[in-house]
Amino acid sequence: MSAHRDAEFRHPAADTAAMPRPQARSFRESIASERFFEDSAEEPTGTISSSSINLANTILGSGMLSMPNAMAALGLAFGSLVIAFSAMTSGMGLYLLSRCARRTPGRDSSFFNVAKLTYPSAALFFDAAIAVKCFGVSISYLIIFGDLMPEIIKAFGFEAHFLLARGFWITFAIVALAPLAFQ
């Protein structure tokens, strides 16, 4: 091997004490710099059970609560077909997300970082779209909670008027969950 090729394959951390660290302006420059190869990844804190619960929550979501109503409206045959199609598209989406997460450097495989790797100018747009989607999901949970809680209270035999009001339960959920949402 030539001396030039040896320099290419030498571990970049060997010369870090002698050289100041330049700030990388793009992903390609960060790969070319020695900072890319530093072991700065945090130790993983998730467990198998917490990851499984989080993934099950993502897959099932609020759709599990509305599935009986959808089956009643669509019928058994067409409803089963829609559920099978939704399961396939959801599974494909999760597969593609896991493939993208595997290709991002380090442990920071957020949607924003994946978008920065693929479409750097549109990364902020993708983040905004995800924020709007998450807001919509939270609103759907509040609607489901507001619809189901008065029925549950009625089933337990409580007759207080404010406990049977949908608005009370939506307000209760917002007040109770707001501190958790801002952590």
CSV table of C-alpha atoms in Angstrom, one decimal:
chain,number,residue,atom,x,y,z
A,1,MET,CA,0.0,0.0,0.0
A,2,SER,CA,1.2,3.5,-0.7
A,3,ALA,CA,1.7,6.1,2.0
A,4,HIS,CA,-1.4,8.0,0.7
A,5,ARG,CA,-3.6,4.9,1.1
A,6,ASP,CA,-2.3,4.3,4.6
A,7,ALA,CA,-3.4,7.8,5.6
A,8,GLU,CA,-6.9,7.1,4.3
A,9,PHE,CA,-7.3,4.0,6.5
A,10,ARG,CA,-5.7,5.4,9.7
A,11,HIS,CA,-8.1,5.9,12.5
A,12,PRO,CA,-9.0,9.6,12.6
A,13,ALA,CA,-9.1,9.8,16.4
A,14,ALA,CA,-5.3,9.3,16.5
A,15,ASP,CA,-4.6,12.9,15.5
A,16,THR,CA,-7.5,14.7,17.4
A,17,ALA,CA,-5.2,16.1,20.1
A,18,ALA,CA,-3.0,17.9,17.7
A,19,MET,CA,-5.7,19.4,15.4
A,20,PRO,CA,-8.6,21.8,16.3
A,21,ARG,CA,-12.0,20.5,15.5
A,22,PRO,CA,-13.7,22.3,12.6
A,23,GLN,CA,-17.4,22.8,12.6
A,24,ALA,CA,-19.0,20.7,9.8
A,25,ARG,CA,-21.4,22.5,7.6
A,26,SER,CA,-23.1,19.5,6.0
A,27,PHE,CA,-23.5,15.8,6.5
A,28,ARG,CA,-20.9,15.0,3.9
A,29,GLU,CA,-18.4,17.3,5.6
A,30,SER,CA,-19.2,15.7,9.0
A,31,ILE,CA,-18.5,12.3,7.6
A,32,ALA,CA,-15.2,13.5,6.2
A,33,SER,CA,-14.1,15.1,9.5
A,34,GLU,CA,-12.8,13.1,12.4
A,35,ARG,CA,-15.8,14.1,14.6
A,36,PHE,CA,-18.0,11.6,12.7
A,37,PHE,CA,-15.9,8.7,14.0
A,38,GLU,CA,-15.8,9.7,17.7
A,39,ASP,CA,-17.7,7.4,20.0
A,40,SER,CA,-20.1,10.0,21.4
A,41,ALA,CA,-23.2,7.9,21.4
A,42,GLU,CA,-25.0,7.7,24.7
A,43,GLU,CA,-25.5,4.4,26.4
A,44,PRO,CA,-28.9,3.0,25.6
A,45,THR,CA,-31.5,3.4,28.3
A,46,GLY,CA,-34.5,1.6,26.8
A,47,THR,CA,-35.3,-2.0,27.7
A,48,ILE,CA,-36.9,-4.7,25.6
A,49,SER,CA,-40.2,-4.4,27.5
A,50,SER,CA,-40.4,-0.6,27.3
A,51,SER,CA,-39.6,-0.7,23.6
A,52,SER,CA,-42.2,-3.4,23.0
A,53,ILE,CA,-44.9,-1.4,24.9
A,54,ASN,CA,-44.0,1.7,22.9
A,55,LEU,CA,-44.1,-0.1,19.6
A,56,ALA,CA,-47.5,-1.8,20.6
A,57,ASN,CA,-48.9,1.6,21.5
A,58,THR,CA,-47.7,3.0,18.1
A,59,ILE,CA,-49.1,0.1,16.2
A,60,LEU,CA,-52.5,-0.2,18.0
A,61,GLY,CA,-53.2,3.4,18.9
A,62,SER,CA,-56.7,4.8,19.1
A,63,GLY,CA,-57.7,2.7,16.1
A,64,MET,CA,-58.2,-0.3,18.3
A,65,LEU,CA,-61.0,1.6,20.2
A,66,SER,CA,-62.8,2.6,17.0
A,67,MET,CA,-62.4,-0.8,15.2
A,68,PRO,CA,-65.8,-2.2,16.3
A,69,ASN,CA,-67.6,0.8,15.0
A,70,ALA,CA,-65.8,0.6,11.7
A,71,MET,CA,-66.6,-3.1,11.4
A,72,ALA,CA,-70.3,-2.4,12.1
A,73,ALA,CA,-70.3,0.3,9.4
A,74,LEU,CA,-68.4,-1.6,6.7
A,75,GLY,CA,-69.6,-5.2,7.3
A,76,LEU,CA,-67.6,-8.3,8.1
A,77,ALA,CA,-66.1,-9.0,4.6
A,78,PHE,CA,-65.2,-5.5,3.6
A,79,GLY,CA,-64.2,-4.5,7.1
A,80,SER,CA,-61.8,-7.5,7.3
A,81,LEU,CA,-60.3,-6.5,3.9
A,82,VAL,CA,-59.7,-2.9,5.1
A,83,ILE,CA,-58.1,-4.1,8.3
A,84,ALA,CA,-55.8,-6.5,6.4
A,85,PHE,CA,-54.8,-3.7,3.9
A,86,SER,CA,-54.2,-1.3,6.8
A,87,ALA,CA,-52.1,-3.9,8.6
A,88,MET,CA,-50.0,-4.4,5.5
A,89,THR,CA,-49.4,-0.7,4.9
A,90,SER,CA,-48.6,-0.1,8.6
A,91,GLY,CA,-46.2,-3.0,8.6
A,92,MET,CA,-44.5,-1.7,5.5
A,93,GLY,CA,-44.2,1.8,7.0
A,94,LEU,CA,-42.6,0.4,10.2
A,95,TYR,CA,-40.2,-1.7,8.1
A,96,LEU,CA,-39.1,1.3,6.1
A,97,LEU,CA,-38.7,3.4,9.2
A,98,SER,CA,-36.5,0.7,10.8
A,99,ARG,CA,-34.4,0.6,7.6
A,100,CYS,CA,-33.9,4.3,7.7
A,101,ALA,CA,-33.1,4.3,11.4
A,102,ARG,CA,-30.4,1.7,10.7
A,103,ARG,CA,-28.7,4.0,8.2
A,104,THR,CA,-28.5,7.1,10.4
A,105,PRO,CA,-25.3,7.7,12.2
A,106,GLY,CA,-25.2,7.2,15.9
A,107,ARG,CA,-28.3,6.7,18.0
A,108,ASP,CA,-30.1,9.8,16.9
A,109,SER,CA,-32.5,8.4,14.3
A,110,SER,CA,-35.3,10.9,14.5
A,111,PHE,CA,-37.5,11.8,11.6
A,112,PHE,CA,-35.7,15.2,11.3
A,113,ASN,CA,-32.3,13.5,11.1
A,114,VAL,CA,-33.5,11.0,8.5
A,115,ALA,CA,-35.0,13.9,6.5
A,116,LYS,CA,-31.7,15.8,6.8
A,117,LEU,CA,-30.0,12.9,5.2
A,118,THR,CA,-32.4,12.5,2.3
A,119,TYR,CA,-33.9,16.0,1.7
A,120,PRO,CA,-32.0,18.5,3.7
A,121,SER,CA,-34.1,21.5,2.5
A,122,ALA,CA,-37.4,19.8,3.4
A,123,ALA,CA,-36.4,18.5,6.9
A,124,LEU,CA,-38.2,21.3,8.6
A,125,PHE,CA,-41.4,20.6,6.5
A,126,PHE,CA,-41.3,17.0,7.6
A,127,ASP,CA,-41.0,18.0,11.2
A,128,ALA,CA,-43.9,20.4,10.9
A,129,ALA,CA,-46.0,17.6,9.2
A,130,ILE,CA,-45.3,15.2,12.1
A,131,ALA,CA,-46.2,17.9,14.6
A,132,VAL,CA,-49.6,18.5,12.9
A,133,LYS,CA,-50.1,14.7,12.8
A,134,CYS,CA,-49.3,14.3,16.5
A,135,PHE,CA,-51.7,17.2,17.3
A,136,GLY,CA,-54.4,15.4,15.3
A,137,VAL,CA,-53.8,12.1,17.1
A,138,SER,CA,-54.0,13.8,20.5
A,139,ILE,CA,-57.3,15.5,19.5
A,140,SER,CA,-58.7,12.1,18.4
A,141,TYR,CA,-57.7,10.6,21.8
A,142,LEU,CA,-59.5,13.5,23.5
A,143,ILE,CA,-62.6,12.9,21.4
A,144,ILE,CA,-62.6,9.2,22.2
A,145,PHE,CA,-62.1,9.9,25.9
A,146,GLY,CA,-64.9,12.5,25.9
A,147,ASP,CA,-67.3,10.1,24.2
A,148,LEU,CA,-66.5,7.0,26.3
A,149,MET,CA,-66.2,8.5,29.9
A,150,PRO,CA,-69.9,9.7,30.2
A,151,GLU,CA,-71.0,6.2,29.1
A,152,ILE,CA,-68.7,4.6,31.7
A,153,ILE,CA,-69.9,6.9,34.4
A,154,LYS,CA,-73.5,6.1,33.4
A,155,ALA,CA,-72.8,2.4,33.6
A,156,PHE,CA,-71.5,2.8,37.2
A,157,GLY,CA,-74.7,4.5,38.1
A,158,PHE,CA,-73.5,8.0,38.8
A,159,GLU,CA,-76.2,10.7,38.1
A,160,ALA,CA,-74.2,13.9,38.6
A,161,HIS,CA,-74.9,16.1,35.6
A,162,PHE,CA,-71.3,17.4,35.3
A,163,LEU,CA,-69.9,13.8,35.2
A,164,LEU,CA,-72.1,13.0,32.2
A,165,ALA,CA,-70.9,16.0,30.2
A,166,ARG,CA,-68.5,15.3,27.4
A,167,GLY,CA,-66.8,18.8,27.8
A,168,PHE,CA,-66.0,18.0,31.5
A,169,TRP,CA,-64.0,14.9,30.6
A,170,ILE,CA,-62.1,16.5,27.8
A,171,THR,CA,-61.2,19.4,30.0
A,172,PHE,CA,-60.2,16.9,32.8
A,173,ALA,CA,-58.0,15.0,30.4
A,174,ILE,CA,-56.3,18.2,29.2
A,175,VAL,CA,-55.6,19.5,32.7
A,176,ALA,CA,-54.4,16.1,33.9
A,177,LEU,CA,-52.2,15.3,31.0
A,178,ALA,CA,-50.7,18.8,30.2
A,179,PRO,CA,-48.0,18.5,32.8
A,180,LEU,CA,-47.0,15.1,31.4
A,181,ALA,CA,-46.9,16.4,27.9
A,182,PHE,CA,-44.5,19.2,28.7
A,183,GLN,CA,-41.9,17.1,30.5
